[in-house]
Short mmCIF file of C-alpha atoms in Angstrom, two decimals:
data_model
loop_
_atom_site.label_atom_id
_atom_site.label_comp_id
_atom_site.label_asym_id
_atom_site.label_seq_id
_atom_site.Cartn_x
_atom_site.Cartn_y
_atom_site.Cartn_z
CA UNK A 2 -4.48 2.74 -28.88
CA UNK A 3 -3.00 3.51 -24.94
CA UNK A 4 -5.86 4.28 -22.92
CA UNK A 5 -5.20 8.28 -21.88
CA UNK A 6 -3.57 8.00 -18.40
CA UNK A 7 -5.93 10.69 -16.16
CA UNK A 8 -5.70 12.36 -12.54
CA UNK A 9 -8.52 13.15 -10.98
CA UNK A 10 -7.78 16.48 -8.69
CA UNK A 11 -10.52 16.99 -5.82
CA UNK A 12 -12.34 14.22 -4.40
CA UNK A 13 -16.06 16.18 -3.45
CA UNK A 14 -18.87 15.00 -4.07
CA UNK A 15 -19.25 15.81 -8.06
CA UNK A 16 -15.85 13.76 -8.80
CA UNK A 17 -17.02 10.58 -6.85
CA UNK A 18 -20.79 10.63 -8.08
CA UNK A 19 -19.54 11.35 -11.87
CA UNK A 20 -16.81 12.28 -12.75
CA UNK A 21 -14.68 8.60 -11.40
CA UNK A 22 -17.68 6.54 -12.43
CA UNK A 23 -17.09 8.26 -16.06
CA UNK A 24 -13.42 7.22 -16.32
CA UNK A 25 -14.24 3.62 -15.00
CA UNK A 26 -16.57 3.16 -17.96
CA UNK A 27 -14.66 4.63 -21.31
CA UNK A 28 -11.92 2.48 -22.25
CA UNK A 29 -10.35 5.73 -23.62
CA UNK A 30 -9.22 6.59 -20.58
CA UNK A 31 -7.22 4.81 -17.04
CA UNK A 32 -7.39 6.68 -13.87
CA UNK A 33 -3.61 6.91 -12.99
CA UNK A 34 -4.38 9.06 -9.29
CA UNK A 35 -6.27 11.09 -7.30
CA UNK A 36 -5.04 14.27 -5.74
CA UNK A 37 -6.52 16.02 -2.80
CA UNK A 38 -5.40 17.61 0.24
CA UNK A 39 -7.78 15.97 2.88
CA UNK A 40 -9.88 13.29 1.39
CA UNK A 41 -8.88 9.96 1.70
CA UNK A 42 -7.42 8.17 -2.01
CA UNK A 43 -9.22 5.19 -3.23
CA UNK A 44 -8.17 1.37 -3.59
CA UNK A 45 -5.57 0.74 -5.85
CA UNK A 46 -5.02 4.27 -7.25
CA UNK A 47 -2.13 6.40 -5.71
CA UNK A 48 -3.31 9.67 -4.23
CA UNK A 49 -1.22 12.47 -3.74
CA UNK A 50 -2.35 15.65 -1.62
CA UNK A 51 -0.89 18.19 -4.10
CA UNK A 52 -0.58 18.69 -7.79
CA UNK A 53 3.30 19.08 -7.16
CA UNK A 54 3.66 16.06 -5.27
CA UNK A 55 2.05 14.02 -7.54
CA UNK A 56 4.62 15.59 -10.62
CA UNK A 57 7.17 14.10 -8.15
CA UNK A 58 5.58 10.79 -7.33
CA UNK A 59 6.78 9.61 -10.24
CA UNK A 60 3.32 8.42 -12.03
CA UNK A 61 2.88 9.28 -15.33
CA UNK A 62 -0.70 10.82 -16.67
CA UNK A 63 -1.52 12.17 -19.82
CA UNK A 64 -4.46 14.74 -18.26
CA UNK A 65 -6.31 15.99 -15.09
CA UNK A 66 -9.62 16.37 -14.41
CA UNK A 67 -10.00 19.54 -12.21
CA UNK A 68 -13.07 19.16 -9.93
CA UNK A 69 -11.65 21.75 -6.94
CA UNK A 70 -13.75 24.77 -6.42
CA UNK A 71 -13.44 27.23 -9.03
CA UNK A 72 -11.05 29.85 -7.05
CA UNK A 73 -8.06 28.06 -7.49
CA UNK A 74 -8.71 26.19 -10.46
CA UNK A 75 -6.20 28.59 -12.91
CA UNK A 76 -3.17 27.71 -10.40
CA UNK A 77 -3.96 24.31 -11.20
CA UNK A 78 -4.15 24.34 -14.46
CA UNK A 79 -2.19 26.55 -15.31
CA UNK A 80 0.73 24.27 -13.56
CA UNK A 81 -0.38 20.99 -15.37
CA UNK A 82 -0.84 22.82 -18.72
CA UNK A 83 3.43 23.98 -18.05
CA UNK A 84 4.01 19.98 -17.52
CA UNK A 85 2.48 19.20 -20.97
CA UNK A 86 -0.58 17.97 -19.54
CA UNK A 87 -4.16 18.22 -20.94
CA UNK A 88 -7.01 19.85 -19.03
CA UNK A 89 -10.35 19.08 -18.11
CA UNK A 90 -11.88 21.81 -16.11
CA UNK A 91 -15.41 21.38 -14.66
CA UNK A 92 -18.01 24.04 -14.64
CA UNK A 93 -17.62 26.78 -14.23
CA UNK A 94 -13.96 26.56 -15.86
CA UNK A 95 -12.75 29.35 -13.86
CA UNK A 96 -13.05 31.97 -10.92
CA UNK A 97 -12.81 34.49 -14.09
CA UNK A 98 -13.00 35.50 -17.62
CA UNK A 99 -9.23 36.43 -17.49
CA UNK A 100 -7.92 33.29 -16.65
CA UNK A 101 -9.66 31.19 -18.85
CA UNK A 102 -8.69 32.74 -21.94
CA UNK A 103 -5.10 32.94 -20.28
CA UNK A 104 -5.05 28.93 -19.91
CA UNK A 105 -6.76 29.23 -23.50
CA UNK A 106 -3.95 30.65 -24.46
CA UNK A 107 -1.58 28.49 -22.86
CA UNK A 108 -3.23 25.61 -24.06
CA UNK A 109 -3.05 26.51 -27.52
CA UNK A 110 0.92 27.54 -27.32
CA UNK A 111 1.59 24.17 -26.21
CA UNK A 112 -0.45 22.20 -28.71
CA UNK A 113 -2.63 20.92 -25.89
CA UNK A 114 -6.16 20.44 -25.37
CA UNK A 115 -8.28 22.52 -22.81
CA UNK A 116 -11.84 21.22 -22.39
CA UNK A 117 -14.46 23.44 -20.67
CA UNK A 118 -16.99 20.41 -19.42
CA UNK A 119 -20.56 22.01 -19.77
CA UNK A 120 -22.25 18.52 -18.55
CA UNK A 121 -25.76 20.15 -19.16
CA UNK A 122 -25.13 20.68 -22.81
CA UNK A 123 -25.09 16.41 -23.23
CA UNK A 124 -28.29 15.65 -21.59
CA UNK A 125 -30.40 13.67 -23.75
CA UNK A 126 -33.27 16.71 -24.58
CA UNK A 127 -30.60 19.46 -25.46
CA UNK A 128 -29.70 18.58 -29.01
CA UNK A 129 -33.21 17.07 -29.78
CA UNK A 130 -34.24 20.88 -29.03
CA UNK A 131 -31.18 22.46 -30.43
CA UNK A 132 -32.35 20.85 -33.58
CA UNK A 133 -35.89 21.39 -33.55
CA UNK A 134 -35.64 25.23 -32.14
CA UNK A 135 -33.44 25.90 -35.30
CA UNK A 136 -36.56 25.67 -37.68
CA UNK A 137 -39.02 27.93 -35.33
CA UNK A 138 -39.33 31.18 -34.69
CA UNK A 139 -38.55 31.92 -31.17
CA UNK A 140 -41.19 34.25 -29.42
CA UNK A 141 -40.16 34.32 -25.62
CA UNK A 142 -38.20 31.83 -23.26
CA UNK A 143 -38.52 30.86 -19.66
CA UNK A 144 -35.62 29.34 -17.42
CA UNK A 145 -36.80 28.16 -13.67
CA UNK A 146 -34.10 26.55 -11.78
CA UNK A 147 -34.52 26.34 -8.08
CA UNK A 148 -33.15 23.72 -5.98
CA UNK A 149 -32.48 23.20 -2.24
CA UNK A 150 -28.58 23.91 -1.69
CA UNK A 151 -28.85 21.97 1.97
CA UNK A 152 -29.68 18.92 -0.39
CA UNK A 153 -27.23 19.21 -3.60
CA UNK A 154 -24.33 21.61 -1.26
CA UNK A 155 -24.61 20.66 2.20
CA UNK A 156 -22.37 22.21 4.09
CA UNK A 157 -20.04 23.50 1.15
CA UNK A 158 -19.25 26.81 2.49
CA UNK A 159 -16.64 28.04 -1.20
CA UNK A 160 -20.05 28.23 -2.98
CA UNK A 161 -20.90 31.53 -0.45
CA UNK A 162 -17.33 32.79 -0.94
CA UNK A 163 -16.15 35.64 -3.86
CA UNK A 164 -16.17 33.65 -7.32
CA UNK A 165 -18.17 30.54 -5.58
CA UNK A 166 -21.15 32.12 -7.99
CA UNK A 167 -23.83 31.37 -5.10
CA UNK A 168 -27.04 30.21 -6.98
CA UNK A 169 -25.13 30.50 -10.43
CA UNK A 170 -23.27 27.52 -9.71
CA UNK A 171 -26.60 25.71 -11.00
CA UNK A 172 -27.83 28.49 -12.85
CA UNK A 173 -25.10 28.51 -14.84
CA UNK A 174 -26.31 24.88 -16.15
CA UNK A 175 -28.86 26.51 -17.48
CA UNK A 176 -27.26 29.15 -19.27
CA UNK A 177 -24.73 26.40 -20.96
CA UNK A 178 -28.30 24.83 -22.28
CA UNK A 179 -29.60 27.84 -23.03
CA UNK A 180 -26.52 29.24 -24.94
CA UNK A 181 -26.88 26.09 -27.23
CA UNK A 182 -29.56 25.12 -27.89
CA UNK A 183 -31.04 29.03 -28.69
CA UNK A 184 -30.45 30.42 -32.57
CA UNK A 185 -29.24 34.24 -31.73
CA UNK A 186 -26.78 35.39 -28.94
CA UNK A 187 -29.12 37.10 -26.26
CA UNK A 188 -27.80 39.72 -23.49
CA UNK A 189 -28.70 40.77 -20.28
CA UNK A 190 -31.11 44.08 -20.01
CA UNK A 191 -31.73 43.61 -16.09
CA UNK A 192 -30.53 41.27 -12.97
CA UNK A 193 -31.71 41.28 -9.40
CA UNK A 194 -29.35 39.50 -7.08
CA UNK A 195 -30.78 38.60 -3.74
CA UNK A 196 -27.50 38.19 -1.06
CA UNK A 197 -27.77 36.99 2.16
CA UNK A 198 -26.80 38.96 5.11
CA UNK A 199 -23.88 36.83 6.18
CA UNK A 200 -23.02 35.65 2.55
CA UNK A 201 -21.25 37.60 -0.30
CA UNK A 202 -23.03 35.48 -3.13
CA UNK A 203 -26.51 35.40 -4.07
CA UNK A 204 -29.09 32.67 -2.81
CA UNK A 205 -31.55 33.91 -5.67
CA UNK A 206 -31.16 36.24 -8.85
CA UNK A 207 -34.13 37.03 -11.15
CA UNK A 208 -32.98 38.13 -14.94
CA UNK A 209 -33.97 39.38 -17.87
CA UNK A 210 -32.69 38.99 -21.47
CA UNK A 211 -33.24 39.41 -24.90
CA UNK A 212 -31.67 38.76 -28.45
CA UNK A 213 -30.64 39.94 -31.63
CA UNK A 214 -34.29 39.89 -32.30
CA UNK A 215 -35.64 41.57 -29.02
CA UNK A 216 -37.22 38.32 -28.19
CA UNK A 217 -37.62 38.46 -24.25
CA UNK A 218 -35.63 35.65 -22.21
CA UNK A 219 -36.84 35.67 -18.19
CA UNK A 220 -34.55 33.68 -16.05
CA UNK A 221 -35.94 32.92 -12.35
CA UNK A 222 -32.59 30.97 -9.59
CA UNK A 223 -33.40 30.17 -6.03
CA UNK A 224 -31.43 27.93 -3.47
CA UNK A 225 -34.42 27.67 -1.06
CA UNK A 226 -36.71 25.07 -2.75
CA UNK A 227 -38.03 22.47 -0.95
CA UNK A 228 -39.56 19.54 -1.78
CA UNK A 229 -40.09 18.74 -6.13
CA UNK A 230 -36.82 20.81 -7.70
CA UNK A 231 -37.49 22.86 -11.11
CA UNK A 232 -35.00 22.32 -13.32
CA UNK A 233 -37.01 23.66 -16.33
CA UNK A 234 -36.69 25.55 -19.70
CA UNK A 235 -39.63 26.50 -21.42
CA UNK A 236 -39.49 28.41 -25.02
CA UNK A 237 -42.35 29.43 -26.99
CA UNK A 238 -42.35 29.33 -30.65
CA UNK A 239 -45.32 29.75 -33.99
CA UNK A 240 -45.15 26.32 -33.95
CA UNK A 241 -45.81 25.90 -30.37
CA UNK A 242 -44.25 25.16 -27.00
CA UNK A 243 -40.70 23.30 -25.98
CA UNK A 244 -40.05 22.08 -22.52
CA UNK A 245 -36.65 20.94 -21.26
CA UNK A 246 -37.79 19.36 -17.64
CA UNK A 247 -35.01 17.67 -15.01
CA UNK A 248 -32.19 19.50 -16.05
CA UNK A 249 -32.35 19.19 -20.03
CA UNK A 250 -33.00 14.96 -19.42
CA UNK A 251 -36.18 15.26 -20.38
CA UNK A 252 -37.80 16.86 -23.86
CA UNK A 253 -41.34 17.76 -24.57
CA UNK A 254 -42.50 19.20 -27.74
CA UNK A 255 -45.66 19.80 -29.39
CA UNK A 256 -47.91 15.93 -29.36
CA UNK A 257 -44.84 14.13 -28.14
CA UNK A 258 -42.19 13.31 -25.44
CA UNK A 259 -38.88 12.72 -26.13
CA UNK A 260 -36.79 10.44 -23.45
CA UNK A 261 -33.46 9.13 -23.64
CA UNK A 262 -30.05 7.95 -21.67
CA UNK A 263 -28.27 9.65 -18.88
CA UNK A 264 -24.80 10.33 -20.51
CA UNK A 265 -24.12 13.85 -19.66
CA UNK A 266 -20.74 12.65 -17.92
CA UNK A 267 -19.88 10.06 -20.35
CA UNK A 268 -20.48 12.33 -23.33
CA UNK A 269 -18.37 14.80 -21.58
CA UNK A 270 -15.37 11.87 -21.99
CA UNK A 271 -15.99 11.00 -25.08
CA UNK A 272 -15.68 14.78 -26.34
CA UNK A 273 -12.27 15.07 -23.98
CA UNK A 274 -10.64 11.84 -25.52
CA UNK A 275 -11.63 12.87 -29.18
CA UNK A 276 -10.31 16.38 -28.42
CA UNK A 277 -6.86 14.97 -26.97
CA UNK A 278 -6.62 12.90 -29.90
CA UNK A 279 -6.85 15.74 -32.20
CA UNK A 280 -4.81 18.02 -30.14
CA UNK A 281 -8.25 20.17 -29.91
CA UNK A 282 -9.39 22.50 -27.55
CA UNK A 283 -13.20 23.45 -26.70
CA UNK A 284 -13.43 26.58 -24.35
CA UNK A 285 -17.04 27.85 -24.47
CA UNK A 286 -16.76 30.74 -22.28
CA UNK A 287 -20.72 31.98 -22.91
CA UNK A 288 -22.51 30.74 -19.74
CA UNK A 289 -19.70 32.26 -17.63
CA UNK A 290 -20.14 35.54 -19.36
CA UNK A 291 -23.18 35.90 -18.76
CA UNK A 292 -23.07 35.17 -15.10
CA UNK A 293 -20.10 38.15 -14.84
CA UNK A 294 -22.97 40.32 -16.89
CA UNK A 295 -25.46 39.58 -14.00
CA UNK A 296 -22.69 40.30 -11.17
CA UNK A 297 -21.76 43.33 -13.45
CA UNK A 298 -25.06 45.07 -13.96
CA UNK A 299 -27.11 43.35 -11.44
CA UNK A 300 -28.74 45.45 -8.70
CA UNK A 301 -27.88 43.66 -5.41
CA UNK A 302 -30.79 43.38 -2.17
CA UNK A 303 -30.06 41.62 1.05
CA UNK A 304 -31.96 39.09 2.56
CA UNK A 305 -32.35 36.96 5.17
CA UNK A 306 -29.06 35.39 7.07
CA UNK A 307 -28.19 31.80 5.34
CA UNK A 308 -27.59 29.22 7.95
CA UNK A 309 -26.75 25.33 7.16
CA UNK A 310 -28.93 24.17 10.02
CA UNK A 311 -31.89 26.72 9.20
#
């Protein structure tokens, strides 16, 4: 079978770390060009610095991967979808609610797949959990996710901007775990966003959930950790304690540890070629839900001015 002939649109940092070494190692797919309006192309592989002048370069693709910030990611999309052209769209898929279920839409009209990639959900704890969580009864649940944005967003300023998400941009990985991996839907009760003075999107945001069952759900983001990051999930069951440590890569349960391979961007692939094969979409739209809850109901507090060079 043809290998599926991709674009890769955005050359940051998440598209050369993962996203190109992905493509170079699944013989489902070719990487057919790069777009981006100021990065350089690679070796070998045309690069265009629009999405229109690549339709008019002349080089055929099958899909794009869409790793530009999310504020312009429906015009993208929504133009590639009109050329027949499936659609990969990183986290989160869009600046909105609204315009992902308008590309869903779209997508779905055209007989062509639209693939929200939550990379979190394919770390190697998450379905290990999923699985064993589905036998327990849940009693409470603990997310910690704080990171150091100078280290993992330097100098990014989109991230501060309206629909950048601030902190959620992370967070949000966490919700896409927790969203799987948990039995019952859970909402938000309460959400403290913490906003820097010269920013419009949060550095921090403290939460509080529950679900169907009233079982309580704390959820603590921060931008301004240094040194050891917490990437960490923590739910407590009757038959004892889960951790998810490093982002969902690592699994603890009661007397044992459970380990396994880094293929959160190559399972992402694999699920995007099977899905273009069977003319499938996959459009989770729960993590980014809950992140409009916490911008909806949240009670906003300003703090200190953010500054890239402290």
């Amino acid at each position: 079978m043809a290998p599926i002939r991709v674009a890769v649109i955005g050359l940051g940092k998440i598209a050369r770390d993962q996203h190109l070494p992905a493509i170079a190692n699944d013989d489902d797919f070719q990487l057919a060009a790069v777009v981006d309006p100021v990065v350089s192309g690679l070796e070998d592989v045309p690069c265009f610095d629009s999405l229109d002048a690549l339709f008019q370069g002349g080089v055929a693709v099958d899909a794009v991967v869409l790793c530009t910030p999310p504020q312009i990611r429906y015009t993208l999309a929504r133009k590639a979808l009109k050329n027949n052209i499936h659609v990969f769209l990183e986290k989160p898929p869009g600046a909105t609610l609204a315009e992902v279920a308008a590309l869903s839409q779209r997508a779905d009209a055209g007989d062509l797949t639209l693939f929200a990639g939550w990379h979190s959900r394919y770390a190697a704890g998450v379905e290990p959990a999923r699985a064993w969580l589905a036998e327990r009864r849940i009693e409470k649940v603990s997310i910690r996710w704080r990171e150091d944005v100078r280290v993992w967003h330097p100098g990014q300023e989109w991230i501060w901007e309206a629909g950048g998400l601030g902190v959620f941009d992370p967070g949000i990985n966490a919700l896409s775990i927790a969203t799987h991996i948990l039995p019952r839907t859970f909402i938000l009760r309460s959400a403290t966003l913490s906003i820097p003075a010269n920013r419009a999107a949060p550095i921090a945001a403290d939460l509080r959930f529950i679900d169907g069952d009233d079982v309580p759900m704390s959820m603590d983001l921060d931008w301004r950790q240094t040194g050891p990051q917490s990437w960490d999930i923590v739910v407590e069951t009757d038959q004892g304690r889960l951790m998810l440590a490093k982002g969902g890569a690592v699994l603890s349960l009661p007397g044992q540890d459970v380990g396994g391979e880094d293929r959160e961007y190559a399972g992402m692939y694999s699920r995007f070629a099977s899905l273009i094969r069977s003319r499938r979409s996959d459009v989770d739209t729960a993590p980014l839900r809950l992140v409009a809850d916490a911008f909806l109901l949240g009670r906003r507090e300003t703090t200190e001015a953010f500054y890239w060079d402290r």
